[in-house]
């Protein structure tokens, strides 16, 4: 597993370097069903490069990627979950706050996860049998503060709808923050900047965070309080395991 983990770090860092080099390229932007759901040629190129590197080295493994032609369930075999650019809108508009996300599962069990904040050059990595690091700095297990001393990650849309009671929960805290990259937002939970992060997302958005979080004492649950399906889109929340019960008390 050590080999695979080292390899994963290498290809994610290379993907980030590629994106930094192409940050100011002319972009071919396409809409995926809605004008706010965008994809560029660089999302596709990074997806293809990561897929090719993984399958050349591990031909029996399988890929679940946001920009892959089909979206497989990840319960069986060796599956790599890829989000080539998490925060594509930020990538297009802001040229910052986007990430490369990679997670590796064997028969549905998370073995390691990586969240690479490309412009900040911060790689969050580990999980499974590996300690969790931000670059070379070991991250300590969670030490949650009270809701009244904490910020949570939540976007304006979910707050405005009070989706599953998330606004009621947010109103118990110091307030909300919204970055536009689920991966980076989940990483801010791992470092304690946010107490929790809730997002309406797909498995490639939360797979790495769930593996990293579990190692540090966090749990990823749906806002209905269930285990995420790791298939299709769901509203999920990463929060300290010992706080989940209290938070559920505010959710509907
Ligand atoms: C999106 C971002 C965003 C979240 C969306 C995701 P993408 O990922 O993570 O923060 O709110 O739901 O789809 O499409 O840029 O990879
Ligand atoms: Ca994403
Ligand atoms: Ca993406």
Tab-separated table of C-alpha atoms and ligand atoms in Angstrom:
chain	number	residue	atom	x	y	z
A	1	UNK	CA	0.000	0.000	0.000
A	2	UNK	CA	2.956	2.303	0.711
A	3	UNK	CA	3.909	2.224	-3.009
A	4	UNK	CA	0.398	3.132	-4.096
A	5	UNK	CA	0.243	5.924	-1.537
A	6	UNK	CA	3.580	7.426	-2.648
A	7	UNK	CA	2.509	7.097	-6.286
A	8	UNK	CA	-0.800	8.857	-5.512
A	9	UNK	CA	1.030	11.788	-3.911
A	10	UNK	CA	3.345	12.077	-6.913
A	11	UNK	CA	0.581	12.140	-9.541
A	12	UNK	CA	-1.585	14.575	-7.577
A	13	UNK	CA	1.332	16.999	-7.127
A	14	UNK	CA	2.125	16.679	-10.853
A	15	UNK	CA	-1.512	17.396	-11.740
A	16	UNK	CA	-1.381	20.515	-9.558
A	17	UNK	CA	1.848	21.670	-11.201
A	18	UNK	CA	0.240	21.150	-14.629
A	19	UNK	CA	-2.742	23.298	-13.599
A	20	UNK	CA	-0.463	26.065	-12.269
A	21	UNK	CA	1.403	26.068	-15.590
A	22	UNK	CA	-1.867	26.305	-17.550
A	23	UNK	CA	-3.643	28.712	-15.191
A	24	UNK	CA	-3.843	31.490	-17.783
A	25	UNK	CA	-4.576	29.353	-20.861
A	26	UNK	CA	-7.577	30.234	-23.030
A	27	UNK	CA	-10.352	28.050	-21.655
A	28	UNK	CA	-12.914	26.056	-23.606
A	29	UNK	CA	-15.809	26.227	-21.161
A	30	UNK	CA	-18.838	23.936	-21.486
A	31	UNK	CA	-22.030	23.811	-19.431
A	32	UNK	CA	-22.999	20.432	-17.971
A	33	UNK	CA	-26.803	20.761	-17.801
A	34	UNK	CA	-26.889	24.152	-16.007
A	35	UNK	CA	-24.985	27.397	-16.593
A	36	UNK	CA	-23.409	27.154	-13.120
A	37	UNK	CA	-22.092	23.609	-13.688
A	38	UNK	CA	-19.000	24.121	-15.829
A	39	UNK	CA	-16.217	21.997	-17.234
A	40	UNK	CA	-13.088	23.043	-19.140
A	41	UNK	CA	-10.625	21.230	-21.358
A	42	UNK	CA	-8.218	21.233	-18.394
A	43	UNK	CA	-10.670	19.270	-16.168
A	44	UNK	CA	-10.787	16.677	-18.962
A	45	UNK	CA	-7.024	16.644	-19.545
A	46	UNK	CA	-6.225	16.194	-15.855
A	47	UNK	CA	-8.862	13.441	-15.568
A	48	UNK	CA	-7.333	11.658	-18.591
A	49	UNK	CA	-3.721	12.026	-17.387
A	50	UNK	CA	-4.486	10.745	-13.877
A	51	UNK	CA	-6.527	7.840	-15.286
A	52	UNK	CA	-3.781	6.898	-17.761
A	53	UNK	CA	-1.022	7.020	-15.106
A	54	UNK	CA	-3.044	4.885	-12.675
A	55	UNK	CA	-4.112	2.255	-15.222
A	56	UNK	CA	-0.636	1.974	-16.764
A	57	UNK	CA	0.769	1.134	-13.353
A	58	UNK	CA	-2.239	-0.747	-11.901
A	59	UNK	CA	-4.098	-2.196	-14.919
A	60	UNK	CA	-6.570	-4.219	-12.821
A	61	UNK	CA	-7.740	-1.193	-10.821
A	62	UNK	CA	-10.801	0.863	-11.782
A	63	UNK	CA	-11.550	4.566	-11.953
A	64	UNK	CA	-14.525	6.557	-10.693
A	65	UNK	CA	-13.882	10.065	-11.987
A	66	UNK	CA	-16.112	13.095	-12.266
A	67	UNK	CA	-15.220	13.456	-15.941
A	68	UNK	CA	-15.046	9.682	-16.633
A	69	UNK	CA	-17.421	8.327	-19.288
A	70	UNK	CA	-19.322	6.211	-16.737
A	71	UNK	CA	-19.782	6.437	-12.993
A	72	UNK	CA	-19.239	3.077	-11.297
A	73	UNK	CA	-20.200	2.189	-7.732
A	74	UNK	CA	-17.064	1.847	-5.609
A	75	UNK	CA	-18.032	-1.122	-3.430
A	76	UNK	CA	-16.028	-3.797	-5.243
A	77	UNK	CA	-12.371	-4.161	-6.211
A	78	UNK	CA	-9.680	-1.499	-6.217
A	79	UNK	CA	-11.216	1.845	-7.115
A	80	UNK	CA	-9.534	5.239	-7.482
A	81	UNK	CA	-11.901	8.187	-7.103
A	82	UNK	CA	-10.838	11.330	-8.959
A	83	UNK	CA	-12.039	14.910	-9.046
A	84	UNK	CA	-9.534	16.494	-11.457
A	85	UNK	CA	-10.482	20.076	-10.546
A	86	UNK	CA	-12.712	20.587	-7.533
A	87	UNK	CA	-13.891	24.171	-7.733
A	88	UNK	CA	-13.926	24.548	-11.524
A	89	UNK	CA	-15.842	27.835	-11.232
A	90	UNK	CA	-13.129	29.209	-8.932
A	91	UNK	CA	-10.513	27.937	-11.384
A	92	UNK	CA	-12.209	29.839	-14.229
A	93	UNK	CA	-13.133	33.046	-12.381
A	94	UNK	CA	-10.729	33.404	-9.468
A	95	UNK	CA	-7.652	31.362	-10.455
A	96	UNK	CA	-7.474	30.222	-6.822
A	97	UNK	CA	-9.278	27.998	-4.308
A	98	UNK	CA	-9.471	24.880	-6.434
A	99	UNK	CA	-8.109	21.417	-5.667
A	100	UNK	CA	-7.199	18.042	-7.127
A	101	UNK	CA	-8.934	15.267	-5.173
A	102	UNK	CA	-7.960	11.593	-5.159
A	103	UNK	CA	-9.107	8.717	-2.960
A	104	UNK	CA	-8.359	4.997	-3.071
A	105	UNK	CA	-10.722	2.208	-1.964
A	106	UNK	CA	-10.413	-1.584	-1.771
A	107	UNK	CA	-13.792	-3.370	-1.688
A	108	UNK	CA	-15.429	-0.189	-0.413
A	109	UNK	CA	-12.863	0.446	2.362
A	110	UNK	CA	-11.000	3.758	2.126
A	111	UNK	CA	-7.219	3.257	2.155
A	112	UNK	CA	-5.975	6.832	1.694
A	113	UNK	CA	-7.164	10.217	0.495
A	114	UNK	CA	-5.529	13.318	-0.955
A	115	UNK	CA	-6.772	16.895	-1.211
A	116	UNK	CA	-4.351	19.198	-3.028
A	117	UNK	CA	-5.080	22.924	-2.716
A	118	UNK	CA	-3.161	23.840	-5.860
A	119	UNK	CA	-2.529	27.574	-5.432
A	120	UNK	CA	-1.857	27.392	-1.682
A	121	UNK	CA	0.408	24.391	-2.489
A	122	UNK	CA	-1.048	22.452	0.432
A	123	UNK	CA	-1.401	18.701	0.149
A	124	UNK	CA	-3.613	17.055	2.771
A	125	UNK	CA	-2.854	13.350	2.665
A	126	UNK	CA	-3.145	10.128	4.635
A	127	UNK	CA	-5.932	8.064	6.159
A	128	UNK	CA	-6.375	4.303	6.486
A	129	UNK	CA	-3.048	3.028	7.857
A	130	UNK	CA	-1.327	6.373	7.213
A	131	UNK	CA	-1.188	9.362	9.569
A	132	UNK	CA	-2.757	12.540	8.197
A	133	UNK	CA	-0.500	15.400	7.118
A	134	UNK	CA	-0.792	18.901	5.711
A	135	UNK	CA	2.351	18.806	3.555
A	136	UNK	CA	4.995	17.577	6.071
A	137	UNK	CA	3.081	18.686	9.152
A	138	UNK	CA	1.275	15.960	11.089
A	139	UNK	CA	-2.345	16.890	11.818
A	140	UNK	CA	-3.521	16.108	15.365
A	141	UNK	CA	-6.791	14.325	16.185
A	142	UNK	CA	-9.864	16.540	16.450
A	143	UNK	CA	-10.331	18.711	19.542
A	144	UNK	CA	-13.772	20.175	18.914
A	145	UNK	CA	-14.860	23.496	20.367
A	146	UNK	CA	-18.442	24.305	21.312
A	147	UNK	CA	-20.851	25.379	18.567
A	148	UNK	CA	-20.870	28.896	20.005
A	149	UNK	CA	-17.093	29.196	19.482
A	150	UNK	CA	-17.083	27.747	15.953
A	151	UNK	CA	-17.658	28.542	12.283
A	152	UNK	CA	-19.209	26.105	9.858
A	153	UNK	CA	-18.886	25.713	6.090
A	154	UNK	CA	-22.214	26.136	4.290
A	155	UNK	CA	-23.178	27.839	1.052
A	156	UNK	CA	-25.838	30.539	0.742
A	157	UNK	CA	-28.255	28.299	-1.173
A	158	UNK	CA	-28.391	25.598	1.515
A	159	UNK	CA	-28.677	28.261	4.234
A	160	UNK	CA	-31.468	30.132	2.409
A	161	UNK	CA	-33.510	26.926	2.011
A	162	UNK	CA	-32.722	25.804	5.563
A	163	UNK	CA	-31.935	22.522	3.801
A	164	UNK	CA	-32.470	19.626	6.245
A	165	UNK	CA	-32.329	22.205	9.070
A	166	UNK	CA	-28.774	23.359	8.235
A	167	UNK	CA	-29.644	27.039	8.839
A	168	UNK	CA	-31.048	26.126	12.270
A	169	UNK	CA	-27.719	24.408	13.014
A	170	UNK	CA	-25.705	27.327	11.574
A	171	UNK	CA	-27.619	29.780	13.786
A	172	UNK	CA	-26.154	28.015	16.837
A	173	UNK	CA	-22.603	28.864	15.663
A	174	UNK	CA	-20.569	32.036	15.063
A	175	UNK	CA	-21.564	31.907	11.392
A	176	UNK	CA	-20.992	30.350	8.008
A	177	UNK	CA	-18.214	30.439	5.431
A	178	UNK	CA	-18.338	29.324	1.796
A	179	UNK	CA	-15.280	28.773	-0.407
A	180	UNK	CA	-16.598	27.097	-3.569
A	181	UNK	CA	-14.457	23.967	-3.346
A	182	UNK	CA	-15.937	21.175	-1.260
A	183	UNK	CA	-12.517	19.513	-1.005
A	184	UNK	CA	-10.747	22.591	0.383
A	185	UNK	CA	-13.685	23.268	2.713
A	186	UNK	CA	-13.496	19.726	4.093
A	187	UNK	CA	-9.725	20.227	4.543
A	188	UNK	CA	-10.509	23.278	6.681
A	189	UNK	CA	-12.519	20.995	8.958
A	190	UNK	CA	-9.496	18.686	9.275
A	191	UNK	CA	-7.319	21.602	10.423
A	192	UNK	CA	-9.955	22.975	12.826
A	193	UNK	CA	-10.676	26.199	10.925
A	194	UNK	CA	-14.268	25.018	10.520
A	195	UNK	CA	-16.155	22.842	12.994
A	196	UNK	CA	-18.105	21.183	10.188
A	197	UNK	CA	-18.767	21.450	6.457
A	198	UNK	CA	-22.042	20.554	4.751
A	199	UNK	CA	-22.339	20.314	0.951
A	200	UNK	CA	-24.704	18.836	-1.622
A	201	UNK	CA	-22.113	16.804	-3.522
A	202	UNK	CA	-20.991	13.637	-5.312
A	203	UNK	CA	-18.659	10.847	-4.106
A	204	UNK	CA	-15.615	12.381	-5.865
A	205	UNK	CA	-16.171	15.566	-3.821
A	206	UNK	CA	-16.204	13.848	-0.420
A	207	UNK	CA	-14.374	10.492	-0.809
A	208	UNK	CA	-10.907	11.802	0.130
A	209	UNK	CA	-12.268	13.900	3.010
A	210	UNK	CA	-14.174	10.959	4.460
A	211	UNK	CA	-11.011	8.810	4.584
A	212	UNK	CA	-8.800	11.590	5.974
A	213	UNK	CA	-11.472	12.642	8.454
A	214	UNK	CA	-12.101	9.179	9.838
A	215	UNK	CA	-8.436	8.912	10.832
A	216	UNK	CA	-8.644	12.153	12.865
A	217	UNK	CA	-11.958	11.542	14.646
A	218	UNK	CA	-14.423	13.020	12.176
A	219	UNK	CA	-17.394	11.324	10.535
A	220	UNK	CA	-18.980	12.033	7.196
A	221	UNK	CA	-22.754	11.571	7.402
A	222	UNK	CA	-25.664	12.658	5.260
A	223	UNK	CA	-27.666	15.548	6.686
A	224	UNK	CA	-30.445	12.978	7.176
A	225	UNK	CA	-28.041	11.311	9.617
A	226	UNK	CA	-27.282	8.278	7.456
A	227	UNK	CA	-24.157	6.722	5.969
A	228	UNK	CA	-23.433	8.293	2.559
A	229	UNK	CA	-24.144	5.952	-0.361
A	230	UNK	CA	-20.934	6.896	-2.230
A	231	UNK	CA	-23.172	6.926	-5.298
A	232	UNK	CA	-25.087	9.867	-6.776
A	233	UNK	CA	-25.515	13.313	-5.194
A	234	UNK	CA	-26.297	13.741	-1.512
A	235	UNK	CA	-26.147	16.428	1.136
A	236	UNK	CA	-23.306	15.333	3.411
A	237	UNK	CA	-21.600	16.827	6.429
A	238	UNK	CA	-18.092	16.267	7.807
A	239	UNK	CA	-18.034	16.938	11.542
A	240	UNK	CA	-16.269	15.740	14.710
A	241	UNK	CA	-17.703	12.317	15.556
A	242	UNK	CA	-18.366	13.369	19.156
A	243	UNK	CA	-20.438	16.368	17.944
A	244	UNK	CA	-22.667	14.525	15.474
A	245	UNK	CA	-25.369	13.744	18.032
A	246	UNK	CA	-25.596	17.357	19.199
A	247	UNK	CA	-25.655	18.651	15.591
A	248	UNK	CA	-28.354	16.110	14.618
A	249	UNK	CA	-30.514	17.684	17.327
A	250	UNK	CA	-30.716	20.853	15.181
A	251	UNK	CA	-31.158	19.074	11.823
A	252	UNK	CA	-34.581	17.969	10.529
B	1	LIG	C1	-18.153	21.673	-6.934
B	1	LIG	C2	-17.498	22.362	-5.744
B	1	LIG	C3	-18.504	23.215	-4.991
B	1	LIG	C4	-19.717	22.417	-4.573
B	1	LIG	C5	-20.348	21.770	-5.791
B	1	LIG	C6	-19.322	20.864	-6.485
B	1	LIG	P1	-16.726	20.975	-9.105
B	1	LIG	O1	-17.220	20.802	-7.564
B	1	LIG	O2	-16.933	21.446	-4.841
B	1	LIG	O3	-17.920	23.755	-3.836
B	1	LIG	O4	-20.645	23.265	-3.961
B	1	LIG	O5	-21.461	21.007	-5.402
B	1	LIG	O6	-19.933	20.250	-7.614
B	1	LIG	O7	-17.930	20.793	-9.971
B	1	LIG	O8	-16.107	22.302	-9.227
B	1	LIG	O9	-15.760	19.838	-9.212
B	2	LIG	CA1	-15.989	18.697	-7.187
B	3	LIG	CA1	-14.599	18.740	-10.730
